[in-house]
XYZ file of C-alpha atoms in Angstrom:
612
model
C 75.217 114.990 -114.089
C 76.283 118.608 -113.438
C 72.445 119.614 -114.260
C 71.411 116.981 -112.133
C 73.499 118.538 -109.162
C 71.986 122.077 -110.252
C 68.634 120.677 -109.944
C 69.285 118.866 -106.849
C 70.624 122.459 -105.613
C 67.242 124.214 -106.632
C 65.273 121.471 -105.126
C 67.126 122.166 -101.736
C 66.388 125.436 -101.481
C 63.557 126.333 -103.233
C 60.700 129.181 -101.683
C 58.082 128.756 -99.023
C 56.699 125.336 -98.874
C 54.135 124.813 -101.139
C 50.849 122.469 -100.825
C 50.888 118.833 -102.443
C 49.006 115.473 -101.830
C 50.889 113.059 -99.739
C 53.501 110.765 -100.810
C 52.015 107.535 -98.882
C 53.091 105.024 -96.681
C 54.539 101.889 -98.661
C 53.696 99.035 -96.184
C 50.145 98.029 -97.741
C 50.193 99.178 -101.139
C 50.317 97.461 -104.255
C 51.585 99.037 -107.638
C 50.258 97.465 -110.884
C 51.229 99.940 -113.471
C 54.871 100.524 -113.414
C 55.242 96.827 -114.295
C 51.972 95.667 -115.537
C 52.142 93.153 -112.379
C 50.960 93.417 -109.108
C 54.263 94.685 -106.803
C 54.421 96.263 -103.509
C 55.056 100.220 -103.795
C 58.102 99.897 -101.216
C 59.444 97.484 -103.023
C 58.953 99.477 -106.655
C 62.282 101.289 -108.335
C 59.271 103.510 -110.094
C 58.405 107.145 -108.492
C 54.886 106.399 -108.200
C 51.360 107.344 -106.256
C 48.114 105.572 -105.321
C 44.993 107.178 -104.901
C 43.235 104.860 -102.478
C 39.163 105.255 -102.401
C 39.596 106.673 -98.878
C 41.395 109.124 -100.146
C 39.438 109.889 -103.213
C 36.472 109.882 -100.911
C 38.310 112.601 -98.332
C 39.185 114.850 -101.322
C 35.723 114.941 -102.514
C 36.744 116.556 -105.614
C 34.004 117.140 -108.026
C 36.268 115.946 -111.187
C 39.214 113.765 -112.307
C 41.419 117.328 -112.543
C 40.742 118.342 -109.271
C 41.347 115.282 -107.610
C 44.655 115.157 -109.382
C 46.060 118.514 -108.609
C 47.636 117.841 -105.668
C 50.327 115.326 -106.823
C 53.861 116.180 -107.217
C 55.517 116.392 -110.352
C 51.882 117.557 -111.757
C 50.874 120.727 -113.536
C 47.365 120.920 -114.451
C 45.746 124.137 -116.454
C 42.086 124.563 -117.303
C 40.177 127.108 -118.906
C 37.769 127.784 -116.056
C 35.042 125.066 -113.613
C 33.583 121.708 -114.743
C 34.301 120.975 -118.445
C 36.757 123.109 -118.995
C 39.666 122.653 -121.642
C 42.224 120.902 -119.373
C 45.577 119.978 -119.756
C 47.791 117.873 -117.948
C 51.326 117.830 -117.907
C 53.500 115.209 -116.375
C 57.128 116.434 -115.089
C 57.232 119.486 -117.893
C 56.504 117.464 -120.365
C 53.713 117.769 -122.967
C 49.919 117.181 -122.321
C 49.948 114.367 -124.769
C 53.086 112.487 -123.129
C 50.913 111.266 -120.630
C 49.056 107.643 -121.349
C 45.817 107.464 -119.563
C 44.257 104.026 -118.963
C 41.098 103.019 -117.951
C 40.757 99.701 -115.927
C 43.903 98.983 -118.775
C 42.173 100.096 -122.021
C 43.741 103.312 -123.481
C 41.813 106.153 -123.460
C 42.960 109.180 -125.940
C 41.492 110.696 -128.949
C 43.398 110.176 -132.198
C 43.013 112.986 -133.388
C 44.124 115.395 -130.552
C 46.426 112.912 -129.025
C 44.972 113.396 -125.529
C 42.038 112.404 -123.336
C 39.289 114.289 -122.308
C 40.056 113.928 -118.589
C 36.974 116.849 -117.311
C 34.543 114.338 -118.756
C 36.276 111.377 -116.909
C 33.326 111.087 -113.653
C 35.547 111.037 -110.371
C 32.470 109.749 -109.525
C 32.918 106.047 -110.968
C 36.375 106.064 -110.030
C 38.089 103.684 -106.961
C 41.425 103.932 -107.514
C 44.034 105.671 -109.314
C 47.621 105.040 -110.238
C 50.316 107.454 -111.087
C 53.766 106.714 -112.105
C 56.088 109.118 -113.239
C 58.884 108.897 -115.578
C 58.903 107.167 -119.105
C 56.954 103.748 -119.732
C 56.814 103.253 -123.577
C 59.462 100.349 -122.840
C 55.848 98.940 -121.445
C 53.103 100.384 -123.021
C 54.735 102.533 -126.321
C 53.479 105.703 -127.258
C 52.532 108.865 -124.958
C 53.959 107.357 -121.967
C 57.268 109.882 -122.336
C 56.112 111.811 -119.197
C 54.254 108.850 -117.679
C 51.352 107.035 -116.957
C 47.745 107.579 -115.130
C 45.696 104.603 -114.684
C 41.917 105.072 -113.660
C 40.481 101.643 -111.684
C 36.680 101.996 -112.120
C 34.747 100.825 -109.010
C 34.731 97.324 -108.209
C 32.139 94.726 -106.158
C 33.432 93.921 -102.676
C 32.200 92.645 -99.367
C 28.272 92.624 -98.410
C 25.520 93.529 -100.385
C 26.156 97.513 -100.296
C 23.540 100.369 -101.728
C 24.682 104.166 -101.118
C 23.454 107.482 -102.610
C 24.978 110.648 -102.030
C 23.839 114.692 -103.132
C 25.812 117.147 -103.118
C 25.034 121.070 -103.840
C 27.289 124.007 -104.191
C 28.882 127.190 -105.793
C 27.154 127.921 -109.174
C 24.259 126.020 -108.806
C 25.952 122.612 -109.010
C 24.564 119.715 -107.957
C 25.899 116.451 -108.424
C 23.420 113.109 -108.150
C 25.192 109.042 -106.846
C 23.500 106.244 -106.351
C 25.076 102.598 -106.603
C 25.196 99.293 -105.627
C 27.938 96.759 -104.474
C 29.051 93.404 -103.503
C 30.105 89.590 -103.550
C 27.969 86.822 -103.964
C 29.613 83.350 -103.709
C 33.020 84.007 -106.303
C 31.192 86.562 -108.163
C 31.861 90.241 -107.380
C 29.089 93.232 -108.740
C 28.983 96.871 -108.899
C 26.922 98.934 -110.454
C 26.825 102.727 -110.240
C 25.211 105.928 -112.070
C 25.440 109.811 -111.568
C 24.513 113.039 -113.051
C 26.149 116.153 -112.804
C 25.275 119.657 -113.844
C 26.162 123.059 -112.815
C 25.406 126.545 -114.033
C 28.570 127.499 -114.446
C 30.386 131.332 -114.590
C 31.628 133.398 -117.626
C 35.574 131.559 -117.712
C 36.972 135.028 -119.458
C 39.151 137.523 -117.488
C 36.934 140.337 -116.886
C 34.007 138.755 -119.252
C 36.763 140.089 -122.166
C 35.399 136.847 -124.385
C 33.308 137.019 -127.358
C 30.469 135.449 -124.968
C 30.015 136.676 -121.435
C 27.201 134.331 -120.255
C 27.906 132.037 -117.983
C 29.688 128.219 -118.974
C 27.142 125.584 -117.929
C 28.080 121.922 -117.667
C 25.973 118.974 -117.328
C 27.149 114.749 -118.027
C 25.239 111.866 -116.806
C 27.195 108.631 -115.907
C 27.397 105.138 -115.755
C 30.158 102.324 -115.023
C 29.225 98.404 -113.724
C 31.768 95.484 -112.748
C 31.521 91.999 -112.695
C 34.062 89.520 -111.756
C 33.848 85.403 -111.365
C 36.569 83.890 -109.391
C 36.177 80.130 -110.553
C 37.521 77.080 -108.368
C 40.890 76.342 -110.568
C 42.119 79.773 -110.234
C 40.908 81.359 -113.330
C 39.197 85.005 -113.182
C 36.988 86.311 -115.691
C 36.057 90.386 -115.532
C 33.812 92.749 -117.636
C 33.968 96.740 -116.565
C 32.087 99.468 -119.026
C 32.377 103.301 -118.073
C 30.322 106.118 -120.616
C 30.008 109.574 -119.850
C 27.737 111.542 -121.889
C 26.678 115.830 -121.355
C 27.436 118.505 -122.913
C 30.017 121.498 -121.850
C 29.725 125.455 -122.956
C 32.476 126.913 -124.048
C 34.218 130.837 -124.829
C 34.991 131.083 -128.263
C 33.752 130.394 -131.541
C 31.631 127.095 -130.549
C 29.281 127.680 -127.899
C 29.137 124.613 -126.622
C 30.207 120.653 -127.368
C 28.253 117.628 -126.816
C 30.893 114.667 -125.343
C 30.372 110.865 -125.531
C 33.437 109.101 -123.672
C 32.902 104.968 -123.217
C 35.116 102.416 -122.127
C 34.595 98.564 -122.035
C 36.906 95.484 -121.467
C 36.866 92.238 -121.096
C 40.011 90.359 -119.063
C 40.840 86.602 -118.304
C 43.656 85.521 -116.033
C 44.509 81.745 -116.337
C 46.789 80.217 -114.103
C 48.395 77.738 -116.236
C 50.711 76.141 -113.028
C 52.162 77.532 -110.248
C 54.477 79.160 -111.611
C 53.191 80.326 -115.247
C 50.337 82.933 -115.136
C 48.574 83.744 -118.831
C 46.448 87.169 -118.961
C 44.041 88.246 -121.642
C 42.120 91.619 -122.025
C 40.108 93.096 -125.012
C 39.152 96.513 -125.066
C 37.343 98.999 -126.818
C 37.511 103.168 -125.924
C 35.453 105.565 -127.842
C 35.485 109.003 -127.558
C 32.880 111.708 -129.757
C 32.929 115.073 -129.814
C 30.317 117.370 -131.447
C 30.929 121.354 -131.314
C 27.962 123.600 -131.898
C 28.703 127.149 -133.272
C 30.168 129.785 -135.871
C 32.158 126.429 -137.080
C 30.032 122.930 -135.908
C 32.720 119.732 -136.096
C 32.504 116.315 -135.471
C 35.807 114.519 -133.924
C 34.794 110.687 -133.421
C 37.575 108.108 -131.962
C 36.856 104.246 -131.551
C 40.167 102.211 -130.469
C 39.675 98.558 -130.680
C 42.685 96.843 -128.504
C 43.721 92.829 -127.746
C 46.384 92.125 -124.942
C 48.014 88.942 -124.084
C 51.172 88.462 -121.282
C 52.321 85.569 -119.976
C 54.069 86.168 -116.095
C 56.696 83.542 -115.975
C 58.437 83.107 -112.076
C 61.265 81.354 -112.931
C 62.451 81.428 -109.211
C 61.425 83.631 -105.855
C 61.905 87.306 -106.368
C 62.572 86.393 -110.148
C 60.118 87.415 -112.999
C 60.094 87.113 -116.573
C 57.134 88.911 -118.500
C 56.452 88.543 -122.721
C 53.587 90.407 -123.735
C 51.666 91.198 -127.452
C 49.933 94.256 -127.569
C 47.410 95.523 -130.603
C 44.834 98.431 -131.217
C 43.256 100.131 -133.969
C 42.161 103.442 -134.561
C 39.744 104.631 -136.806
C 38.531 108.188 -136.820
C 35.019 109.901 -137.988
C 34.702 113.600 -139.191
C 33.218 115.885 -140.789
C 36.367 117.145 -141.761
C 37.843 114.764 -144.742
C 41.017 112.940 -142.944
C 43.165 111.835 -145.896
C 43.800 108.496 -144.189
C 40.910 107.568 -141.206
C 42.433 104.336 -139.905
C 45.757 102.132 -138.878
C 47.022 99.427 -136.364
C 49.572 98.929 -134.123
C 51.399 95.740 -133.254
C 53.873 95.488 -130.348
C 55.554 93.075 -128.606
C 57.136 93.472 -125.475
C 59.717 91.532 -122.639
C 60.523 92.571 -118.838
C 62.620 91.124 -116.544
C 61.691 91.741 -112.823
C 64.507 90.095 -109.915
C 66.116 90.844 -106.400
C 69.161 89.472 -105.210
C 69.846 90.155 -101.197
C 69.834 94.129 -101.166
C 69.879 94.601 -105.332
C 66.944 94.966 -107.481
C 66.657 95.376 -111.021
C 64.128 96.051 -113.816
C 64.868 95.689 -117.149
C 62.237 96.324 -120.527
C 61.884 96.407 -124.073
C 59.338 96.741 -125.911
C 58.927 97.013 -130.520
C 55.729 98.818 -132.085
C 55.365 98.394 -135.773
C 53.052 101.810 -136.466
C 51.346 101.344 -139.977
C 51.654 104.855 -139.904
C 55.432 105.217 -139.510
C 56.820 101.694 -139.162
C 58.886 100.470 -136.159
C 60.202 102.177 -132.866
C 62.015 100.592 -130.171
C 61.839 101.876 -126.636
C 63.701 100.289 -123.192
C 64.555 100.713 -119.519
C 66.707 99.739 -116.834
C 66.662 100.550 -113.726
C 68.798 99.309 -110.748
C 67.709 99.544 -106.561
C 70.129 99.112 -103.918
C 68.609 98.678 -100.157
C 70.878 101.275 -97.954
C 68.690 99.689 -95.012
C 66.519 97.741 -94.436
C 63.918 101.043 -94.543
C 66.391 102.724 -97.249
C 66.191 102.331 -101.105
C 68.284 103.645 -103.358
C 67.747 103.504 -107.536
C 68.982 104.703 -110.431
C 66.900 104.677 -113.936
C 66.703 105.131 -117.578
C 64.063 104.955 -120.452
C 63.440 106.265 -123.652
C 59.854 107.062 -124.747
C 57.839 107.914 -128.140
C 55.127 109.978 -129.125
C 52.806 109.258 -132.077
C 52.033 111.835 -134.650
C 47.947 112.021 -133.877
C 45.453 111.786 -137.186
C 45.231 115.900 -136.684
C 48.912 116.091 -137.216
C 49.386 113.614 -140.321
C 46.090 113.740 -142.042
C 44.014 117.168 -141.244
C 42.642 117.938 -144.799
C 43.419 121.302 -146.281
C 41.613 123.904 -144.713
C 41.185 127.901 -145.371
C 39.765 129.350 -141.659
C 39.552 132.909 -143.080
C 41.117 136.313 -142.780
C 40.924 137.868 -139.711
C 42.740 141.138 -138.137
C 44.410 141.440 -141.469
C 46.042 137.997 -141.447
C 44.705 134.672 -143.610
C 44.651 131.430 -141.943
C 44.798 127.711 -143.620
C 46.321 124.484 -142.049
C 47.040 120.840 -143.300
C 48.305 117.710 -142.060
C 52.114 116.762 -142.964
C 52.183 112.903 -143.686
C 55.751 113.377 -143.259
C 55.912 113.250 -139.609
C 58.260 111.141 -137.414
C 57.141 110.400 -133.697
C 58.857 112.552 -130.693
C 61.733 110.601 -129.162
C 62.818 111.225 -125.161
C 65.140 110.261 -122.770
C 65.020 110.249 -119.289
C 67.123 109.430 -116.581
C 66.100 109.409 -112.697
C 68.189 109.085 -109.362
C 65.672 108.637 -106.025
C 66.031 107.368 -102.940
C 63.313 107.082 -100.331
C 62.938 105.453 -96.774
C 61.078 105.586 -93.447
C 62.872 106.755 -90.268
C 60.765 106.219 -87.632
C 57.235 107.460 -87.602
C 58.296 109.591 -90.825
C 58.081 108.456 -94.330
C 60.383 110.003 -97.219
C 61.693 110.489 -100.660
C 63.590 112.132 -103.401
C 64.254 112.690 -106.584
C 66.232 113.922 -109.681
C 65.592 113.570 -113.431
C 66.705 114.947 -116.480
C 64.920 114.308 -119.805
C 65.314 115.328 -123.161
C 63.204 115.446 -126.151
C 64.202 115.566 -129.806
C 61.931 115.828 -133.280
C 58.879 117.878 -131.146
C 55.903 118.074 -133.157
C 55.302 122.180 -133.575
C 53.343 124.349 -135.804
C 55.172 126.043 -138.273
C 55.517 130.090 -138.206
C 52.825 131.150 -140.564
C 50.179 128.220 -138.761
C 49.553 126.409 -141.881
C 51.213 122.922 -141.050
C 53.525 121.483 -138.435
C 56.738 119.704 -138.252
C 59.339 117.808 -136.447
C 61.208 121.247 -135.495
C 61.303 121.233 -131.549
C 63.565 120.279 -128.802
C 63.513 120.761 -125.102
C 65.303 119.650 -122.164
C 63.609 119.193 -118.481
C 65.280 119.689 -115.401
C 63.745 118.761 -111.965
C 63.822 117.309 -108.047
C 60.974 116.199 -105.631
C 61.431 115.790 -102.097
C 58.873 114.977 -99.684
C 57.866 113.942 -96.182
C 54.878 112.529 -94.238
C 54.300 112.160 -90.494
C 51.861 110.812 -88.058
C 51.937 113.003 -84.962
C 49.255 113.222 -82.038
C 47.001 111.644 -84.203
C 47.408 114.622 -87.171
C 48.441 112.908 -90.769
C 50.819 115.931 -92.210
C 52.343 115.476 -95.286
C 54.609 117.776 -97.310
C 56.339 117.887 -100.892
C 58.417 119.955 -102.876
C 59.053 120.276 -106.551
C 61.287 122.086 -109.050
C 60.965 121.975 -112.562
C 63.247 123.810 -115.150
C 61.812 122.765 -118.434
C 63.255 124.780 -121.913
C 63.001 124.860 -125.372
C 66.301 124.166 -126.686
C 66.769 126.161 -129.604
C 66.700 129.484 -127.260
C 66.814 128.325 -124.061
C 62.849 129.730 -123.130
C 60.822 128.346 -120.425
C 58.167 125.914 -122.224
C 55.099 127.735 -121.433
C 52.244 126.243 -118.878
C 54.740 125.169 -116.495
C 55.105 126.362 -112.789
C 58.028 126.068 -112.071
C 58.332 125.177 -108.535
C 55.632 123.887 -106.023
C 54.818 123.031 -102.954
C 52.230 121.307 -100.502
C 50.766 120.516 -97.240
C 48.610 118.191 -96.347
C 46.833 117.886 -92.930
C 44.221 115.725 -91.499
C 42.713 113.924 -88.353
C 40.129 111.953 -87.018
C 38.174 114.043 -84.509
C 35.459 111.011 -83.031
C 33.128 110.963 -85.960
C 34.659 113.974 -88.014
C 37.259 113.784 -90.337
C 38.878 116.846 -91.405
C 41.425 117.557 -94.053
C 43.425 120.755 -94.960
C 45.456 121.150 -98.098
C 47.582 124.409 -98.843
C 48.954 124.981 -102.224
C 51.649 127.210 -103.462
C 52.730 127.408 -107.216
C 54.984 129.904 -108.545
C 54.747 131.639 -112.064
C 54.238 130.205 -114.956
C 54.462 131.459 -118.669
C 51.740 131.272 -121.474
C 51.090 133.276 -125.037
C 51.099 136.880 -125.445
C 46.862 137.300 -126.783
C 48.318 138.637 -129.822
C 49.894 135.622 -130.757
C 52.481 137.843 -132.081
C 55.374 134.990 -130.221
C 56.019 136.952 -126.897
C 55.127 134.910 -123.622
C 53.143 136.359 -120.654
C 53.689 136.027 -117.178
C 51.209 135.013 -114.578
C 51.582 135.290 -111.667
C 52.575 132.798 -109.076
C 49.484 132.142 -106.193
C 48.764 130.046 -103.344
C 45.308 128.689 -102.121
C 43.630 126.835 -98.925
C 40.936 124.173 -99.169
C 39.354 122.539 -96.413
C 37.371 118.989 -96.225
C 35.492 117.754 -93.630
C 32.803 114.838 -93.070
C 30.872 114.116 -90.025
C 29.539 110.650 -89.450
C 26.345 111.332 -87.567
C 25.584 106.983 -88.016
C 26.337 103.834 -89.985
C 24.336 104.471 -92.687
C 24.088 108.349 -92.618
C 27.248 110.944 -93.142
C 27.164 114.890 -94.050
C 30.245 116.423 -95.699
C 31.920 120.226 -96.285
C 34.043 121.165 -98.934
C 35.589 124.740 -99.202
C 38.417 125.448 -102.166
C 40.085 128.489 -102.396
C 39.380 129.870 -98.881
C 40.731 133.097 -99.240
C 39.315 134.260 -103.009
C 42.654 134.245 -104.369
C 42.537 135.729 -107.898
C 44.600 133.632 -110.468
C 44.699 132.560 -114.266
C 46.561 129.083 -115.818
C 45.702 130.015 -118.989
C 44.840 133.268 -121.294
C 42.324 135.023 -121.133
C 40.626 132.759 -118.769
C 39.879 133.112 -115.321
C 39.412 130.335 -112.226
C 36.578 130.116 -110.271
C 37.401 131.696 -106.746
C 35.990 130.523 -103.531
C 33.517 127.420 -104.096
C 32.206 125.351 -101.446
C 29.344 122.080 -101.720
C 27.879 120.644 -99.156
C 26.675 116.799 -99.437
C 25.070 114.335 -97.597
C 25.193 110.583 -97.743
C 23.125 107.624 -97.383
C 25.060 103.682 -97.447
C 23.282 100.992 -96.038
């Protein structure tokens, strides 16, 4: 608790306001990830966001990163524009503590442990979900830091084409066209878009071993179909693929990508008060590197879900739930093992009682890899006011050892600058454990909608590469510190929203910042409704961050802190017919998120719209 009051101290006080998306109002939103269940956000004990499609639309962000670098609580690093490496990291914790979903399939390579989120098409997307703060008591592995959920677009209302082009910085040029709607009980969509841009040379003063410039191209495609029969039961298919290829710095030029998602879900109302949902899903994700050393990485995960929603009385829930998946990995590198399962039960308990609320989880996977882990959490929400919530919450989490980790065959990369390099899987691997504990309270005072939060979490049995490089083990700890406060306002017709963070996240074994982390932020958000022209303004402040010395010799650079402007605008000029503006980086600011690469400066894209 005396960190916690530290933290809360930080938070207070930290620098200049710094630019974040908007915490939204609560009235008309509904939450389905923090409790796989459909809950309304003011009423959820989970720090969470929702990504409406308005607002997707009003970001008009040309990928899934960009469109995510505004939330709080968020760090995102990338190696340069479109299809760069990028990493996302959840609250200071690791890139692969955060589960990403996809319409409820999960979506994550097992061999690197995380998901290709460039090659994601913001395109294709409606909605996303982000709660913060452990889930494995829900969903198991990777969800230490929490969970993103992707909603794929979905049929609704009249018969509805659209296509939309859009052209800007670096020759790129991004191609919609779709179609949506509801006939009778049946809803459709079906959409489709190709991307490619030309691209810049990503390296800091084109220092890489290839200065031409990084070119990026992926072609799309996701379709939804849903049949509302007349006793209540719902059948849905969704499939999402991506396909391109990305050019890289370094010793592969380039990498072709194939990223698909499919599922099939059934929700059966068995009575009025007993609800029985189905999904089966199937994620594949294929890799291909070109270069000084071509590689193929191939992932297909094959997963079953079943949970039965049991309302034993108003405001009272009961949840049982059987989850399974199977991995099995292709390679041109010789995994010792190429396959295992997963089998997990798992029980919630969802109730209010006048002004208390409680949530309560826990959840067994049996791992053929590593046998059983149990994860859980509780959390308890007390109603101040009636616009005043109050909760307190803990979990514990787990992190899988990936295929790369456990079964990467013996391997000799060479000498190189007087130093040899081999590396093999250890077998012997345990998964990463966390804790996490959170205190937040948010309201609405008026016209003005709030929140804030603390949260300490701590990580034992990190997976890390040994000194020399040539395997890893469970060696690591670290502990994370950090706050969020925020605000948003409607005021003379201007939406203004602002939020703060602090992060203080360290390795424990000598108290170092954990590198890739900013550790405090801040944004604005501003936007109105001028007649037909919507325009948006988001400033964004970050302060330094560490990374690794280029020597790799164990020292830690630091880069420099930075702050940027983007603007969006749209004009409707008729029903059918809109034209849109999108500047980033107004002022050229010169930064770098990771060594030796640099970001893109000032971009801007125009587009223009056609939906009937």
């Amino acid at each position: 608790m005396k960190n916690l009051i530290a933290v809360a101290v930080a938070t207070a006080t930290a620098f200049t306001p710094i630019i974040t998306q908007a915490e939204q109002r609560l009235d008309d939103h509904i939450l389905v990830t923090a409790t796989r269940s459909e809950q309304a956000l003011k009423n959820s004990l989970s720090s969470a966001v929702i990504l409406s499609e308005v607002e997707i639309d009003r970001a008009q962000a040309q990928s899934l990163p960009e469109l995510l670098d505004h939330i709080p609580g968020l760090d995102i690093d990338h190696s340069g524009g479109l299809g760069s490496l990028t990493s996302l990291r959840l609250r200071g914790t690791e890139n692969d503590h955060v589960l990403v979903l996809i319409d409820g399939v999960r979506a994550a390579s097992a061999t690197s442990g995380t998901t290709a989120l460039t090659h994601l098409p913001v395109t294709q997307i409606e909605r996303v979900e982000l709660v913060r703060g452990p889930r494995s008591s829900l969903y198991g592995s990777d969800a230490i830091g929490g969970v993103v959920q992707i909603f794929t677009k979905k049929g609704k209302g009249e018969f509805k084409p659209y296509l939309d082009f859009s052209y800007g910085s670096h020759d790129t040029h991004i191609s919609q066209a779709g179609v949506r709607g509801l006939y009778g009980n049946t809803s459709y969509s079906l959409n489709g878009s190709y991307t490619e841009s030309e691209g810049y040379d990503r390296t800091y003063d084109n220092s890489g071993a290839d200065t031409d410039k990084d070119g990026y191209r992926e072609s799309a495609l996701s379709a939804n179909i849903q049949h509302e029969f007349a006793n209540g039961i719902s059948l849905a298919m969704s499939y999402l693929r991506s396909e391109g290829n990305t050019e890289l710095d370094g010793s592969n030029d380039s990498t072709d990508f194939i990223n698909e998602s499919r599922d099939l879900s059934i929700s059966l109302p068995i009575r009025d008060d007993l609800k029985l949902k189905a999904q089966f899903g199937r994620y594949r994700d294929k890799t291909y590197s070109f270069g000084f050393s071509p590689a193929l990485f191939e992932t297909t995960r094959d997963s079953a879900t079943l949970q039965l929603d049991y309302s034993m009385a108003e405001n009272h829930q009961l949840s049982f739930g059987y989850d399974y998946h199977i991995d099995d990995v292709s390679s041109s590198a010789n995994f010792i093992e190429n396959e295992r399962d997963n089998h997990s039960w798992f029980a919630q308990y969802l109730g209010k009682i006048e002004r208390w609320t409680l949530e309560a989880g826990l959840r067994t996977d049996d791992n053929e890899a590593f046998g059983s882990y149990e994860t859980g959490n509780l959390a308890i929400g007390y109603d101040l006011t009636d616009d005043i919530l109050v909760s307190l919450s803990y979990g514990t989490g787990f992190k899988s050892p990936t295929f790369n980790d456990l079964y990467f065959p013996f391997t000799d990369f060479g000498c190189f600058f007087g130093s040899c390099f081999t590396f093999e899987g250890n077998p012997n691997l345990t998964p990463e454990e966390s804790e996490s504990v959170e205190l937040m309270v948010r309201g609405q005072t008026g016209n003005i909608g709030w929140f804030a939060s603390l949260y300490q979490t701590d990580i034992d049995d990190l997976i890390s590469l040994s000194n020399d490089y040539s395997t890893v083990a469970n060696v690591a700890e670290a502990e994370i510190l950090g706050g969020e406060v925020g605000a948003n306002l409607d005021l003379f017709g201007w939406r203004t929203a602002v939020t703060l963070t602090y992060t203080d996240p360290r390795d424990k074994s000598d108290d170092s910042l954990l590198i890739r982390r900013s550790r405090a932020s801040a944004n604005l958000d501003i936007s109105r409704q001028f007649g037909k022209l919507d325009f948006a303004l988001f400033w964004q402040v970050q302060s330094y961050r560490l990374d690794q010395d280029q020597d790799f010799d164990g020292r830690k650079d630091r880069l420099s802190g930075y702050g940027t402007v983007d603007l969006r605008a749209r004009y409707q000029i008729n029903n059918e017919l809109s034209l849109a503006l999108k500047i980033n980086n107004l002022f050229d600011q010169e930064y770098r998120l990771i060594q030796p690469f640099e970001t893109e400066g000032m971009t801007a894209a125009i587009s223009v719209r056609y939906e009937l």
